[in-house]
Coordinates of C-alpha atoms and ligand atoms in Angstrom, one line a residue:
M1 CA -2.0 24.9 -4.1
S2 CA 1.4 26.5 -4.3
D3 CA 3.1 23.2 -5.0
L4 CA 1.1 23.1 -8.4
Q5 CA 2.5 26.6 -9.7
Q6 CA 5.3 25.1 -11.4
G7 CA 3.1 24.2 -14.3
I8 CA 0.0 22.4 -15.5
L9 CA -0.4 20.6 -18.7
V10 CA -3.6 20.1 -20.7
V11 CA -3.6 17.5 -23.3
D12 CA -6.7 17.0 -25.5
D13 CA -7.4 17.0 -29.2
Q14 CA -10.6 18.9 -28.6
K15 CA -10.0 22.7 -28.3
V16 CA -13.2 23.5 -26.5
V17 CA -12.2 21.0 -23.8
R18 CA -8.6 22.5 -23.5
H19 CA -10.2 26.0 -23.2
T20 CA -12.7 25.1 -20.7
L21 CA -10.1 23.4 -18.6
F22 CA -7.6 26.1 -18.8
L23 CA -10.5 28.7 -17.7
C24 CA -11.2 26.5 -14.6
L25 CA -7.6 26.4 -13.8
Q26 CA -7.1 30.0 -14.3
N27 CA -10.2 30.7 -12.1
L28 CA -8.3 28.5 -9.5
G29 CA -5.3 30.8 -9.7
F30 CA -3.1 28.7 -11.9
T31 CA -1.2 30.7 -14.2
N32 CA 1.3 28.4 -15.9
V33 CA -1.1 26.1 -17.7
Y34 CA 0.2 24.8 -21.1
Q35 CA -1.9 23.2 -24.0
A36 CA -1.2 20.4 -26.1
E37 CA -3.4 19.1 -28.7
N38 CA -1.9 15.5 -29.0
G39 CA 0.8 13.3 -27.4
R40 CA 3.6 14.4 -29.6
E41 CA 3.2 18.0 -28.5
A42 CA 2.7 16.9 -24.8
K43 CA 6.0 15.2 -24.9
K44 CA 7.8 18.1 -26.4
L45 CA 6.2 20.3 -23.6
L46 CA 7.3 17.9 -20.8
N47 CA 10.8 17.8 -22.1
T48 CA 11.2 21.5 -22.2
H49 CA 9.0 22.7 -19.1
S50 CA 8.6 22.0 -15.3
I51 CA 5.2 20.5 -15.2
Q52 CA 3.7 19.2 -11.9
C53 CA 0.4 18.1 -13.0
V54 CA -1.1 16.5 -16.4
F55 CA -4.5 16.7 -17.5
C56 CA -4.6 14.2 -20.4
D57 CA -7.1 12.9 -22.8
L58 CA -6.8 9.1 -23.7
N59 CA -8.5 9.0 -27.2
M60 CA -6.4 11.3 -29.3
P61 CA -5.6 10.6 -33.1
I62 CA -1.9 11.5 -32.9
E63 CA -0.2 9.6 -30.2
D64 CA -3.0 8.9 -27.5
G65 CA -3.0 9.3 -23.9
F66 CA -1.4 5.9 -23.6
E67 CA 1.4 6.9 -25.5
V68 CA 1.9 9.8 -23.1
L69 CA 1.6 7.5 -20.2
K70 CA 4.5 5.3 -21.6
F71 CA 6.6 8.4 -22.0
L72 CA 6.0 9.5 -18.5
D73 CA 6.5 5.9 -17.1
A74 CA 9.8 5.7 -19.0
Q75 CA 10.8 9.0 -17.4
A76 CA 9.9 8.1 -13.9
Y77 CA 7.5 11.1 -13.8
Q78 CA 6.9 12.2 -10.4
G79 CA 4.1 14.7 -11.1
A80 CA 0.2 14.2 -10.8
I81 CA -1.6 12.8 -13.7
V82 CA -5.4 13.0 -14.4
L83 CA -6.9 10.9 -17.2
M84 CA -9.8 12.0 -19.2
S85 CA -12.0 10.2 -21.4
G86 CA -15.4 10.2 -23.2
E87 CA -15.6 6.7 -23.0
E88 CA -18.3 4.6 -20.8
E89 CA -17.8 3.9 -17.2
E90 CA -16.6 0.4 -17.8
V91 CA -13.7 1.4 -20.1
L92 CA -12.9 4.3 -17.7
A93 CA -12.4 1.7 -14.6
S94 CA -10.3 -0.8 -16.8
T95 CA -8.1 2.0 -17.9
A96 CA -7.8 3.2 -14.2
N97 CA -6.7 -0.4 -13.5
L98 CA -4.2 -0.4 -16.4
A99 CA -3.0 2.9 -15.4
R100 CA -2.0 1.3 -12.1
L101 CA 0.5 -0.9 -13.9
Y102 CA 2.6 2.2 -14.6
Q103 CA 4.5 3.4 -11.6
L104 CA 2.9 6.7 -11.9
N105 CA 0.8 9.0 -9.6
I106 CA -2.5 8.6 -11.5
I107 CA -4.9 10.6 -9.5
E108 CA -8.1 9.5 -11.3
C109 CA -9.5 8.4 -14.6
V110 CA -12.4 10.7 -15.0
A111 CA -15.3 11.3 -17.5
K112 CA -15.4 14.3 -19.8
P113 CA -16.5 17.1 -19.6
L114 CA -14.9 18.0 -16.3
S115 CA -17.1 20.3 -14.3
F116 CA -15.3 23.3 -12.2
A117 CA -16.0 21.3 -8.7
T118 CA -14.4 18.2 -10.4
V119 CA -11.2 20.1 -11.4
K120 CA -11.0 21.5 -7.8
R121 CA -11.3 18.3 -6.1
L122 CA -8.7 16.7 -8.4
L123 CA -6.2 19.3 -7.8
T124 CA -6.7 18.9 -4.1
A125 CA -6.1 15.4 -4.5
S126 CA -3.1 15.8 -6.6
E127 CA -1.5 17.9 -3.9
R128 CA -2.2 15.3 -1.2
V129 CA -0.6 12.5 -3.2
L130 CA 2.4 14.5 -4.2
D131 CA 2.8 15.5 -0.6
M132 CA 2.8 11.8 0.3
E133 CA 4.9 11.0 -2.5
A134 CA 7.6 13.7 -1.1
H135 CA 7.5 11.3 2.1
H136 CA 7.3 8.0 0.5
A137 CA 8.9 8.3 -3.3
P138 CA 9.3 4.7 -3.8
H139 CA 10.1 4.9 -7.4
A140 CA 11.9 8.0 -7.3
L141 CA 14.9 5.9 -6.0
P142 CA 16.6 2.6 -6.9
P143 CA 16.5 -0.2 -4.4
L144 CA 19.2 -0.4 -1.7
T145 CA 22.1 -2.5 -2.6
A146 CA 22.7 -5.6 -0.3
K147 CA 25.7 -4.0 1.1
L148 CA 24.1 -0.6 2.0
L149 CA 21.1 -2.5 3.6
K150 CA 23.5 -4.7 5.7
G151 CA 25.4 -1.5 6.8
Y152 CA 22.1 0.4 7.7
I153 CA 21.0 -2.8 9.7
D154 CA 24.2 -3.3 11.4
K155 CA 23.9 0.4 12.7
G156 CA 20.7 -0.5 14.1
G157 CA 18.6 1.3 11.6
L158 CA 15.7 -1.4 11.3
R159 CA 12.6 -0.6 13.3
A160 CA 9.1 -1.9 13.7
F161 CA 6.1 0.5 12.9
F162 CA 2.6 -0.6 13.9
Q163 CA -0.7 -0.2 11.8
P164 CA -3.8 -0.5 13.9
Q165 CA -6.4 -3.2 13.1
I166 CA -9.9 -2.2 14.3
S167 CA -12.8 -4.9 15.1
L168 CA -15.6 -3.4 12.9
S169 CA -18.3 -4.6 15.1
S170 CA -17.2 -3.1 18.2
G171 CA -15.0 -0.2 16.9
R172 CA -12.4 -1.4 19.4
L173 CA -8.5 -2.1 18.6
K174 CA -7.8 -5.7 17.9
G175 CA -4.3 -5.5 17.2
F176 CA -1.6 -4.3 14.9
E177 CA 0.2 -5.2 11.6
V178 CA 4.0 -4.9 12.0
L179 CA 5.7 -3.2 9.1
A180 CA 9.4 -2.9 8.7
R181 CA 11.2 0.4 8.4
L182 CA 14.8 1.2 7.9
F183 CA 16.4 4.6 9.2
K184 CA 19.7 5.7 7.7
P185 CA 22.3 7.2 10.1
D186 CA 20.9 10.7 9.1
E187 CA 17.5 9.5 10.6
S188 CA 16.0 9.8 6.9
M189 CA 13.3 6.9 6.7
V190 CA 13.4 4.3 4.0
F191 CA 10.3 2.4 2.9
P192 CA 10.1 -1.4 2.3
D193 CA 9.7 -1.1 -1.2
L194 CA 13.3 -0.2 -1.5
F195 CA 14.9 -2.9 0.7
I196 CA 12.6 -5.8 1.1
P197 CA 13.2 -6.9 -2.6
T198 CA 17.0 -6.6 -1.9
A199 CA 16.8 -8.6 1.2
E200 CA 14.6 -11.2 -0.6
K201 CA 17.3 -12.2 -2.8
H202 CA 18.6 -14.4 -0.4
I203 CA 17.2 -16.6 2.3
E204 CA 19.9 -15.6 4.8
S205 CA 19.1 -12.0 4.5
I206 CA 15.4 -11.7 4.4
T207 CA 15.5 -14.2 7.3
D208 CA 17.8 -12.3 9.5
L209 CA 15.8 -9.1 8.5
T210 CA 12.3 -10.8 9.5
K211 CA 13.8 -12.0 12.6
R212 CA 15.3 -8.6 13.7
V213 CA 12.0 -6.8 12.7
I214 CA 9.9 -9.4 15.0
E215 CA 12.5 -8.9 17.9
C216 CA 12.4 -5.2 17.5
A217 CA 8.5 -5.3 17.8
Y218 CA 8.6 -7.8 20.7
Q219 CA 10.8 -5.4 22.6
D220 CA 8.4 -2.5 21.9
I221 CA 5.5 -4.6 22.9
N222 CA 7.2 -5.8 26.0
Q223 CA 7.2 -2.1 27.4
Y224 CA 3.5 -2.5 28.0
G225 CA 3.5 -5.6 29.9
Q226 CA 0.3 -7.3 30.5
D227 CA -1.7 -4.2 29.2
I228 CA -1.2 -5.4 25.8
A229 CA -1.8 -9.1 26.3
T230 CA -5.2 -9.4 24.5
L231 CA -4.1 -7.7 21.3
S232 CA -2.7 -9.6 18.1
F233 CA 0.4 -8.7 16.3
A234 CA 0.7 -9.5 12.5
F235 CA 4.1 -10.1 10.8
N236 CA 4.9 -10.2 7.1
I237 CA 6.5 -13.5 6.5
S238 CA 7.8 -14.1 2.9
A239 CA 8.3 -17.3 1.1
K240 CA 12.1 -17.4 1.4
V241 CA 11.7 -17.2 5.4
L242 CA 9.6 -20.3 5.2
E243 CA 12.4 -21.9 3.6
A244 CA 14.7 -21.4 6.5
P245 CA 14.6 -24.6 8.2
N246 CA 14.5 -23.3 11.7
F247 CA 12.3 -20.4 11.4
P248 CA 9.1 -22.0 13.3
Q249 CA 11.3 -23.2 16.2
W250 CA 12.9 -19.7 16.4
L251 CA 9.5 -18.0 16.3
Q252 CA 8.4 -20.2 18.9
A253 CA 11.4 -19.7 21.3
T254 CA 11.4 -15.9 20.6
T255 CA 7.6 -15.5 21.4
A256 CA 8.1 -17.5 24.8
K257 CA 11.2 -15.4 25.5
Y258 CA 9.3 -12.1 25.4
Q259 CA 6.5 -13.9 27.4
L260 CA 4.0 -13.4 24.3
R261 CA 1.5 -16.3 23.5
P262 CA 1.6 -17.7 19.9
E263 CA -2.0 -17.3 19.7
Q264 CA -1.5 -13.4 19.6
I265 CA 1.0 -13.7 16.8
I266 CA -0.3 -13.8 13.1
C267 CA 2.0 -14.8 10.2
E268 CA 0.9 -13.1 7.2
L269 CA 1.7 -15.1 4.2
T270 CA 1.9 -13.2 0.9
E271 CA 0.6 -15.0 -2.4
T272 CA 4.0 -14.9 -4.0
A273 CA 5.0 -17.2 -0.9
F274 CA 3.2 -20.0 -2.8
T275 CA 5.2 -19.9 -5.9
T276 CA 8.4 -21.8 -4.9
D277 CA 9.0 -25.0 -3.2
Q278 CA 5.3 -25.7 -2.3
A279 CA 6.1 -28.8 0.0
T280 CA 8.5 -27.0 2.0
I281 CA 6.3 -24.1 2.6
D282 CA 3.2 -26.1 3.4
T283 CA 5.2 -28.1 5.9
Q284 CA 6.5 -24.8 7.6
M285 CA 3.0 -23.4 7.8
L286 CA 1.6 -26.5 9.5
R287 CA 4.6 -26.4 12.0
L288 CA 3.7 -22.6 12.8
K289 CA 0.1 -23.7 13.1
M290 CA 0.7 -26.7 15.3
M291 CA 2.8 -24.3 17.5
K292 CA -0.5 -22.3 17.8
F293 CA 0.4 -19.3 15.8
K294 CA -2.3 -17.8 13.5
L295 CA -2.0 -17.9 9.8
S296 CA -3.1 -15.3 7.4
I297 CA -3.2 -15.1 3.5
D298 CA -2.0 -11.4 2.9
D299 CA -3.1 -9.4 -0.3
F300 CA -5.9 -12.0 -1.1
G301 CA -7.0 -12.0 -4.7
T302 CA -4.0 -10.8 -6.2
G303 CA -2.4 -14.1 -7.1
Y304 CA -3.6 -17.2 -9.0
S305 CA -3.5 -19.8 -6.3
S306 CA -5.2 -18.1 -3.3
I307 CA -8.4 -19.9 -3.2
A308 CA -6.6 -23.3 -3.7
Q309 CA -4.3 -22.3 -0.7
L310 CA -7.0 -21.4 1.5
H311 CA -8.6 -24.8 0.7
S312 CA -5.4 -26.8 1.5
I313 CA -3.9 -24.9 4.5
P314 CA -5.8 -24.3 7.6
F315 CA -5.6 -20.4 7.6
D316 CA -7.3 -18.4 10.2
E317 CA -7.7 -15.3 8.4
L318 CA -7.7 -13.7 4.7
K319 CA -6.8 -10.1 4.0
V320 CA -8.6 -8.6 1.2
D321 CA -5.8 -6.7 -0.8
K322 CA -6.0 -2.8 -0.6
R323 CA -6.5 -2.4 -4.4
F324 CA -9.8 -3.8 -4.3
V325 CA -10.8 -2.0 -1.2
L326 CA -9.4 1.6 -2.0
D327 CA -11.9 2.2 -5.0
C328 CA -14.7 -0.6 -4.1
L329 CA -17.1 2.4 -4.0
S330 CA -16.3 3.7 -7.6
N331 CA -15.4 0.4 -9.4
T332 CA -18.0 -2.3 -9.4
K333 CA -15.5 -5.1 -10.0
S334 CA -13.3 -4.2 -7.1
A335 CA -16.7 -4.1 -5.0
A336 CA -17.5 -7.6 -6.5
V337 CA -14.0 -9.0 -5.5
V338 CA -14.4 -7.4 -2.0
E339 CA -17.9 -8.9 -1.5
Q340 CA -16.9 -12.4 -2.8
S341 CA -13.7 -12.6 -0.5
I342 CA -15.7 -11.6 2.6
Q343 CA -18.4 -14.2 1.7
L344 CA -15.7 -16.8 0.8
A345 CA -14.0 -16.1 4.2
K346 CA -17.5 -16.3 6.0
A347 CA -18.3 -19.5 4.4
I348 CA -15.0 -21.5 5.3
G349 CA -15.1 -19.9 8.5
V350 CA -12.1 -17.6 8.5
N351 CA -11.6 -14.1 9.8
V352 CA -11.4 -11.5 7.2
V353 CA -9.6 -8.1 7.1
A354 CA -10.3 -5.3 4.7
E355 CA -7.0 -3.2 4.3
G356 CA -6.7 0.1 2.7
I357 CA -9.7 1.5 4.3
E358 CA -9.2 5.3 3.9
T359 CA -12.8 6.8 4.2
Q360 CA -15.9 6.1 6.6
A361 CA -17.9 5.1 3.5
V362 CA -15.6 2.3 2.7
C363 CA -15.6 1.2 6.1
D364 CA -19.6 1.1 6.3
F365 CA -19.7 -0.8 3.1
V366 CA -17.4 -3.6 4.1
K367 CA -19.0 -3.7 7.6
A368 CA -22.4 -3.9 6.2
L369 CA -20.8 -7.0 4.0
G370 CA -19.9 -8.8 7.3
C371 CA -16.1 -7.9 7.3
D372 CA -14.7 -8.5 10.8
I373 CA -11.6 -6.2 10.9
G374 CA -10.6 -3.1 9.3
Q375 CA -7.0 -1.5 8.7
G376 CA -6.1 1.7 6.7
Y377 CA -5.5 5.5 7.0
L378 CA -9.0 6.2 8.3
Y379 CA -7.7 4.8 11.5
A380 CA -4.0 5.3 11.5
K381 CA -0.8 5.2 9.0
P382 CA 2.0 2.8 10.6
E383 CA 3.8 4.4 13.2
P384 CA 6.0 3.6 16.2
L385 CA 4.2 1.7 18.8
N386 CA 4.7 4.5 21.4
V387 CA 2.5 7.2 19.2
F388 CA -0.5 5.1 19.8
D389 CA -2.9 5.1 22.7
W390 CA -3.7 1.7 22.1
R391 CA -6.6 1.5 24.5
T392 CA -8.5 3.8 22.0
A393 CA -6.3 3.1 18.8
S394 CA -6.0 6.8 18.5
I395 CA -2.7 8.5 17.9
Q396 CA -1.2 10.4 20.8
R397 CA 0.9 13.0 19.0
G398 CA -0.1 15.0 16.1
N399 CA 1.4 12.7 13.8
R400 CA -1.6 11.9 11.9
E401 CA -1.7 13.9 8.3
Ligands
LIG501 O1 3.5 0.5 4.5 P1 4.4 -0.3 3.7 O2 5.2 0.6 2.6 O3 5.1 -0.6 5.0 O4 4.6 -2.0 3.2 C1 5.0 -1.9 1.8 C2 5.2 -3.5 1.8 O5 6.4 -4.0 2.4 C3 3.9 -4.3 2.3 O6 3.4 -5.0 1.2 C4 4.7 -5.3 3.1 O7 4.1 -6.6 3.1 C5 6.2 -5.3 3.0 N1 6.7 -5.3 4.2 C6 6.7 -4.5 5.4 N2 7.4 -5.0 6.2 C7 7.9 -6.3 6.0 C8 8.7 -7.3 6.7 O8 9.0 -7.1 7.9 N3 8.8 -8.4 6.0 C9 8.4 -8.5 4.6 N4 8.7 -9.7 4.1 N5 7.8 -7.6 4.1 C10 7.5 -6.8 4.6
LIG502 O1 1.7 -6.3 3.7 P1 0.8 -5.5 2.9 O2 1.0 -5.5 1.6 O3 -0.7 -5.8 3.3 O4 1.3 -4.2 3.5 C1 0.2 -3.1 3.8 C2 0.6 -1.8 3.1 O5 -0.6 -1.1 2.8 C3 1.6 -1.3 3.7 O6 2.4 -0.5 2.5 C4 0.8 0.0 4.5 O7 1.5 1.3 4.7 C5 -0.2 0.3 3.4 N1 -1.6 0.8 3.8 C6 -2.2 0.5 4.8 N2 -3.4 1.3 5.0 C7 -3.4 1.9 3.8 C8 -4.5 2.9 3.1 O8 -5.6 3.1 3.9 N3 -4.3 3.2 2.0 C9 -3.0 3.1 1.4 N4 -2.9 3.7 0.3 N5 -2.2 2.2 1.7 C10 -2.4 1.6 3.1
LIG503 MN1 0.8 -7.5 5.2

């Protein structure tokens, strides 16, 4: 846990809580542990010390934990945060949800008092998250400018990464979701959070990007010839792309050019896709459907119109958003959303994908509810296609963390 040696801050108005936590941390080998008895003191320490992890109580008389969160958010704090509270479970769960609105690495919202085992587990989780953050770091950096994005794309920096989707009943590989990645000339990787929003500002740029990602993926897929003919490939299609008049025709021609069948190709439409020109978008989706492409609602449950959309457009699949899947075993509301989404899908006869499956326990949970397909870090992170042994959905090289 050497990464955490930079400093840990414990914020709590109760001296006994601070002291117990201090002793736990010392026992675990952490020497730079700072203490603050309220938010105001915490802010001072955060301004003057290098702190990698904050344990923060929510309910404090002078500047509470929410004030500290606001402060950390304004500073774009990159360390790990554990929230502590003596409140009942439902308040803790809602707080965890609220905390997600901040662009912060909130590890967990835990009930007080914390046991030694809990502190140890949280520190391990912090390390893992900070490690991932070091790779991903979406909010550490501003989005790319349109000019930079175009420059990197023109230099061939756009590539397709593939994340396996597993049939939960058979355990076999069903297909892949394709996710865009951008590589700078120095081969450092840029995640979509930093360039999709830039591209989405203009129909032309997001359409161009989407077409390139699809062609890039088709080229990769083509290397495997007939071996891959039974698998499906899902692409993320945003609303603006559907506003481009020729997109369905382009997809049809390009799919044929690479000798793939439209039935293999899934167009994942995000719910934000439904907020602009509804008639145009519905028309394009119906065109895609008539060309035999599959339609999927991505991030199901996160918008306001998803059920209405499911009702009016002939979707083939819905994807339960990962925010509900990730904590469905610890958050009863998430569990209810997951369960109801699966039941809704079953009732209207569409496939259902649970994305964000990170543990076997979550996999077992969604499978028992009748979910057809699973996707998540439990199986694999998105990787270049050649990294997978696609017969078994396992990864050939040691890229998996
Ligand atoms: O793994 P990941 O960080 O790749 O993806 C982050 C987000 O970026 C996802 O929500 C995904 O929908 C979006 N995304 C990834 N690739 C594409 C793409 O090719 N087109 C669009 N519109 N969105 C994408
Ligand atoms: O398009 P969509 O928003 O569904 O994109 C999927 C996103 O979810 C990508 O950013 C992908 O990297 C991410 N993702 C896939 N599986 C997991 C997982 O198990 N855990 C987490 N935290 N993210 C995941
Ligand atoms: Mn998606």
